[in-house]
Short mmCIF file of C-alpha atoms in Angstrom, two decimals:
data_model
loop_
_atom_site.label_atom_id
_atom_site.label_comp_id
_atom_site.label_asym_id
_atom_site.label_seq_id
_atom_site.Cartn_x
_atom_site.Cartn_y
_atom_site.Cartn_z
CA MET A 1 70.91 -28.39 -94.91
CA ALA A 2 71.29 -27.83 -91.25
CA ALA A 3 69.57 -24.49 -91.45
CA ARG A 4 66.64 -25.99 -93.33
CA THR A 5 66.31 -28.69 -90.73
CA ILE A 6 66.20 -26.15 -87.87
CA ILE A 7 63.62 -24.00 -89.67
CA SER A 8 61.45 -26.97 -90.48
CA SER A 9 61.59 -28.22 -86.89
CA GLY A 10 60.74 -24.75 -85.58
CA SER A 11 57.74 -24.42 -87.86
CA ARG A 12 56.61 -27.87 -86.80
CA CYS A 13 56.80 -26.84 -83.15
CA LEU A 14 54.79 -23.73 -83.94
CA ARG A 15 52.14 -25.79 -85.65
CA MET A 16 52.05 -28.21 -82.71
CA GLY A 17 51.73 -25.30 -80.27
CA ALA A 18 48.91 -23.76 -82.26
CA GLY A 19 47.07 -27.06 -82.39
CA LEU A 20 47.47 -27.55 -78.64
CA ALA A 21 46.05 -24.10 -77.97
CA GLU A 22 43.04 -24.89 -80.19
CA GLU A 23 42.40 -28.14 -78.32
CA LEU A 24 42.60 -26.40 -74.93
CA ALA A 25 40.20 -23.71 -76.16
CA LYS A 26 37.74 -26.39 -77.19
CA LEU A 27 37.94 -28.03 -73.76
CA SER A 28 37.59 -24.57 -72.07
CA ILE A 29 40.63 -25.30 -69.91
CA SER A 30 42.83 -22.40 -69.09
CA PRO A 31 46.51 -23.18 -68.93
CA VAL A 32 47.01 -20.84 -65.95
CA PRO A 33 44.33 -20.88 -63.16
CA ARG A 34 42.80 -17.46 -62.33
CA LEU A 35 41.03 -16.33 -59.14
CA SER A 36 38.08 -14.44 -60.56
CA ARG A 37 35.87 -14.36 -57.36
CA SER A 38 36.08 -11.26 -55.19
CA LEU A 39 35.75 -11.10 -51.40
CA ALA A 40 32.34 -9.45 -51.60
CA THR A 41 29.31 -11.51 -52.51
CA GLU A 42 27.91 -10.47 -55.82
CA VAL A 43 24.21 -9.62 -55.87
CA SER A 44 22.28 -9.55 -59.03
CA ALA A 45 20.50 -6.33 -59.86
CA PRO A 46 16.75 -6.39 -59.16
CA SER A 47 14.55 -6.96 -62.08
CA ALA A 48 12.35 -4.15 -63.31
CA LEU A 49 9.28 -6.35 -62.78
CA VAL A 50 9.99 -6.89 -59.04
CA ARG A 51 8.54 -4.21 -56.72
CA ILE A 52 10.26 -3.73 -53.37
CA ILE A 53 7.81 -2.65 -50.62
CA PRO A 54 9.49 -0.83 -47.69
CA PRO A 55 8.60 -2.12 -44.19
CA GLU A 56 5.80 -0.31 -42.38
CA PRO A 57 6.77 1.79 -39.35
CA PRO A 58 5.77 0.25 -35.98
CA LYS A 59 2.38 1.32 -34.71
CA PRO A 60 2.30 3.23 -31.41
CA GLN A 61 1.23 1.08 -28.50
CA PRO A 62 -2.05 2.21 -26.94
CA LYS A 63 -1.98 3.21 -23.28
CA LEU A 64 -3.54 0.85 -20.79
CA TYR A 65 -5.59 3.60 -19.18
CA THR A 66 -6.33 6.98 -20.66
CA ARG A 67 -7.31 8.17 -17.20
CA ARG A 68 -6.99 6.89 -13.69
CA PRO A 69 -9.52 4.08 -13.08
CA THR A 70 -12.31 4.74 -10.64
CA VAL A 71 -14.82 2.69 -8.66
CA LEU A 72 -18.46 3.36 -7.89
CA ALA A 73 -19.92 3.71 -4.43
CA THR A 74 -23.64 3.94 -3.70
CA VAL A 75 -24.82 6.82 -1.52
CA TYR A 76 -27.80 5.87 0.68
CA LYS A 77 -30.33 7.97 2.53
CA PHE A 78 -30.18 7.62 6.30
CA PRO A 79 -31.90 5.86 8.04
CA THR A 80 -34.08 4.20 5.34
CA LEU A 81 -31.04 3.24 3.20
CA GLU A 82 -32.79 4.29 0.01
CA PRO A 83 -30.23 4.55 -2.86
CA LEU A 84 -29.77 8.14 -3.93
CA ALA A 85 -26.81 8.33 -6.32
CA PHE A 86 -23.51 6.83 -7.42
CA GLU A 87 -20.22 8.49 -6.56
CA THR A 88 -16.88 7.76 -8.24
CA TYR A 89 -13.70 7.38 -6.20
CA PRO A 90 -10.13 6.52 -7.26
CA SER A 91 -9.37 2.83 -7.32
CA THR A 92 -6.17 3.47 -5.36
CA PHE A 93 -8.36 4.75 -2.54
CA LEU A 94 -11.08 2.06 -2.42
CA GLN A 95 -9.43 -0.81 -4.33
CA ALA A 96 -5.94 -0.94 -2.85
CA SER A 97 -4.44 -4.38 -2.39
CA LEU A 98 -4.49 -5.89 1.09
CA ARG A 99 -1.24 -5.40 3.01
CA ARG A 100 -1.41 -6.94 6.46
CA ASP A 101 2.09 -5.78 7.28
CA ILE A 102 1.18 -2.12 6.69
CA LEU A 103 -1.97 -2.46 8.81
CA HIS A 104 0.04 -4.08 11.60
CA ARG A 105 2.61 -1.27 11.60
CA ALA A 106 -0.12 1.38 11.72
CA ILE A 107 -1.98 -0.27 14.62
CA ILE A 108 1.23 -0.74 16.62
CA TYR A 109 2.09 2.92 15.96
CA GLU A 110 -1.31 4.05 17.24
CA GLY A 111 -1.05 1.83 20.33
CA ASP A 112 2.40 3.14 21.20
CA LYS A 113 1.24 6.71 20.66
CA THR A 114 -1.70 6.39 23.08
CA ARG A 115 0.30 4.55 25.74
CA LYS A 116 0.69 6.80 28.76
CA GLY A 117 3.79 5.42 30.43
CA ARG A 118 2.94 6.85 33.85
CA ALA A 119 4.23 3.98 36.02
CA GLN A 120 6.82 5.37 38.38
CA THR A 121 8.39 4.36 41.70
CA LYS A 122 10.61 6.31 44.11
CA THR A 123 14.37 5.95 44.18
CA ARG A 124 16.46 6.12 47.36
CA SER A 125 16.96 9.85 46.94
CA GLU A 126 13.19 10.42 46.78
CA ILE A 127 12.31 8.58 50.01
CA HIS A 128 11.46 10.93 52.87
CA GLY A 129 13.57 10.27 55.97
CA SER A 130 16.99 10.53 57.55
CA GLY A 131 20.09 9.19 55.90
CA ARG A 132 21.55 7.98 59.21
CA LYS A 133 22.78 4.40 59.32
CA LEU A 134 20.31 2.35 61.35
CA ARG A 135 22.77 0.08 63.11
CA PRO A 136 26.52 -0.47 63.22
CA GLN A 137 28.21 -2.27 60.41
CA LYS A 138 29.73 -4.93 62.70
CA GLY A 139 29.20 -6.39 66.11
CA THR A 140 25.44 -6.99 66.14
CA GLY A 141 25.49 -10.35 64.38
CA ARG A 142 22.82 -9.18 61.94
CA ALA A 143 22.99 -8.32 58.26
CA ARG A 144 24.52 -5.08 57.07
CA LEU A 145 21.96 -2.32 56.70
CA GLY A 146 22.08 1.30 55.60
CA ASP A 147 19.49 4.07 56.05
CA ARG A 148 15.68 3.96 55.95
CA SER A 149 15.56 4.22 52.12
CA SER A 150 17.11 0.78 51.68
CA PRO A 151 15.09 -1.45 49.27
CA MET A 152 15.26 -4.25 51.87
CA LEU A 153 13.03 -2.35 54.29
CA ARG A 154 9.31 -1.81 54.14
CA GLY A 155 8.60 1.72 52.94
CA GLY A 156 11.99 1.93 51.31
CA ALA A 157 12.88 2.55 47.69
CA LYS A 158 12.17 0.19 44.79
CA ALA A 159 15.27 -1.29 43.22
CA HIS A 160 15.24 -0.91 39.41
CA GLY A 161 11.61 0.23 39.43
CA PRO A 162 9.73 1.68 36.45
CA LYS A 163 10.01 5.35 35.58
CA ALA A 164 7.66 7.52 33.53
CA ARG A 165 8.72 7.53 29.89
CA ASP A 166 7.46 8.02 26.38
CA PHE A 167 6.55 4.82 24.50
CA SER A 168 5.60 6.50 21.22
CA THR A 169 7.29 5.30 18.03
CA SER A 170 7.66 6.87 14.61
CA LEU A 171 6.02 5.91 11.33
CA PRO A 172 6.38 7.63 7.93
CA ARG A 173 3.38 9.68 6.93
CA LYS A 174 3.06 7.93 3.57
CA VAL A 175 2.93 4.53 5.25
CA TYR A 176 0.23 5.71 7.67
CA ASP A 177 -1.83 7.15 4.80
CA MET A 178 -1.46 3.87 2.93
CA ALA A 179 -2.82 2.01 5.97
CA PHE A 180 -6.00 4.13 5.88
CA ARG A 181 -6.48 3.42 2.17
CA ILE A 182 -5.95 -0.30 2.72
CA ALA A 183 -8.49 -0.32 5.57
CA PHE A 184 -11.11 1.51 3.49
CA SER A 185 -10.45 -0.82 0.53
CA TYR A 186 -10.83 -3.89 2.74
CA ARG A 187 -14.23 -2.65 3.94
CA TYR A 188 -15.32 -1.69 0.43
CA ARG A 189 -14.49 -5.11 -1.09
CA ARG A 190 -16.36 -6.94 1.66
CA GLY A 191 -19.42 -4.68 1.30
CA ASP A 192 -19.01 -3.34 4.84
CA LEU A 193 -18.51 0.31 3.83
CA ILE A 194 -21.89 2.07 3.78
CA VAL A 195 -21.90 5.68 2.57
CA VAL A 196 -24.86 7.81 3.72
CA ASP A 197 -25.84 11.32 2.70
CA GLU A 198 -26.24 13.00 6.09
CA LEU A 199 -25.33 11.88 9.59
CA SER A 200 -23.84 14.81 11.48
CA GLU A 201 -26.99 16.94 11.60
CA HIS A 202 -29.46 14.08 11.92
CA ARG A 203 -31.46 14.23 15.16
CA PHE A 204 -31.44 11.21 17.44
CA PRO A 205 -34.12 11.85 20.11
CA ASP A 206 -33.28 8.91 22.36
CA ALA A 207 -31.54 5.57 22.58
CA TRP A 208 -34.66 3.62 21.60
CA TYR A 209 -34.75 5.38 18.24
CA VAL A 210 -31.14 4.37 17.55
CA LYS A 211 -31.88 0.81 18.63
CA ASP A 212 -34.80 0.60 16.20
CA VAL A 213 -32.58 1.87 13.37
CA LEU A 214 -29.93 -0.72 14.15
CA LYS A 215 -32.50 -3.51 14.33
CA GLN A 216 -34.24 -2.48 11.10
CA ASN A 217 -31.00 -2.39 9.07
CA GLY A 218 -29.37 -5.41 10.73
CA TRP A 219 -26.58 -3.43 12.35
CA GLY A 220 -27.11 -4.52 15.94
CA ARG A 221 -25.08 -6.68 18.27
CA GLU A 222 -26.46 -9.94 16.87
CA ASN A 223 -25.11 -9.00 13.41
CA LYS A 224 -21.89 -7.52 14.79
CA ASN A 225 -21.73 -3.94 15.95
CA THR A 226 -21.39 -0.82 13.79
CA MET A 227 -18.94 2.06 13.62
CA PHE A 228 -20.51 5.43 12.73
CA ILE A 229 -18.17 8.09 11.34
CA THR A 230 -19.50 11.65 11.09
CA MET A 231 -17.98 14.83 9.72
CA THR A 232 -18.69 16.74 12.92
CA LYS A 233 -19.44 15.45 16.38
CA ASN A 234 -23.04 14.28 16.90
CA VAL A 235 -23.65 14.32 20.63
CA GLY A 236 -27.09 12.69 20.43
CA LEU A 237 -25.78 9.68 18.51
CA GLU A 238 -22.79 9.24 20.81
CA GLU A 239 -24.91 9.38 23.96
CA ALA A 240 -27.50 6.97 22.56
CA LEU A 241 -24.84 4.42 21.57
CA GLY A 242 -23.19 4.90 24.97
CA ARG A 243 -26.43 3.85 26.71
CA LEU A 244 -27.00 0.84 24.46
CA GLU A 245 -23.55 -0.70 25.15
CA LYS A 246 -21.77 -2.84 22.56
CA GLU A 247 -24.30 -1.98 19.86
CA GLY A 248 -21.94 0.41 18.15
CA ARG A 249 -19.77 3.47 18.43
CA ALA A 250 -19.80 6.97 16.91
CA LEU A 251 -16.68 9.02 16.14
CA SER A 252 -15.92 12.19 14.25
CA VAL A 253 -13.29 12.34 11.52
CA GLU A 254 -10.76 13.87 13.92
CA GLU A 255 -11.08 10.94 16.32
CA VAL A 256 -10.84 8.07 13.83
CA ASP A 257 -7.77 5.86 13.81
CA CYS A 258 -6.88 3.05 11.45
CA LYS A 259 -7.79 0.52 14.13
CA ASN A 260 -11.33 1.94 14.39
CA LEU A 261 -11.99 1.04 10.74
CA LEU A 262 -11.24 -2.64 11.41
CA GLU A 263 -12.44 -3.43 14.90
CA MET A 264 -16.22 -3.57 14.24
CA GLY A 265 -18.50 -5.40 11.87
CA ARG A 266 -19.16 -2.54 9.44
CA VAL A 267 -18.49 1.15 8.87
CA VAL A 268 -21.34 3.62 8.26
CA ILE A 269 -19.67 6.80 7.09
CA GLU A 270 -21.02 10.14 6.01
CA LYS A 271 -20.27 11.21 2.43
CA LYS A 272 -18.52 14.39 3.56
CA ALA A 273 -16.40 12.38 5.98
CA LEU A 274 -15.30 9.98 3.22
CA GLU A 275 -14.35 12.94 1.03
CA TYR A 276 -12.39 14.34 3.97
CA PHE A 277 -10.30 11.15 4.17
CA LEU A 278 -9.92 11.17 0.38
CA GLU A 279 -8.44 14.65 0.50
CA LYS A 280 -6.24 13.97 3.53
CA ARG A 281 -5.03 10.40 2.93
CA TRP A 282 -4.84 10.27 -0.88
CA SER A 283 -3.08 12.19 -3.64
CA PRO A 284 -3.03 11.80 -7.47
CA GLU A 285 0.58 10.58 -7.32
CA VAL A 286 -0.45 7.49 -5.37
CA LYS A 287 0.13 4.30 -7.39
CA VAL A 288 -0.77 1.61 -4.85
#
């Protein structure tokens, strides 16, 4: 009887366990929790109907300038100022930005270079005369006095006087070339740079002819004076302007300084002379 009771109770427990499992299956509840999610994020496979377009490669950026920019300058016929042609020049030569500090350094450099520094006075060793003491050191009641070269006496030496010396200073070549380009650009932007075809070999018979040319073109003293720059020296033009006084000045390319380009009302320059400065004061590597 006892065995039957144990068997019947065991079968009842099995039936109860089977029923409990069926109920849990219906409720979709798992008796033991499972961690089914992985660390990586699952991505669904792309559908066959979706077309993935790859990104386009970046387009190359166009250059700002395919060649170095240039500016136009009108070439006139002298002395009628009839337009003849247009000439192109680099913008870094005739369109450089204004730098007052560079111009100031160049003008100071030119002034120091032309300063003579000839002032000189004699020291005590250079005074002609005897080195004998003029009077005794004591006993006369007067001030102590040495020889005739004493600075206290008339005709004696100069105490701490000036001596001849060199006042010239240094300036880098590139900075000086930049000053020329800035000066030409300043004249070009203001319309004060007038390029003519021929000036060196033009004949100037007398001063009255030059005065008529200045009056006809408005280049005289009443409209500010004019600086003429020639490729070679024109003696007739220089002498005529020397007689007229304050009407203008004529210089060759070898005599022109940076200050000469700024000190007068306008610059009348020969085409060959402008090309000379372009070759001497500019290079293709110049950026400013």
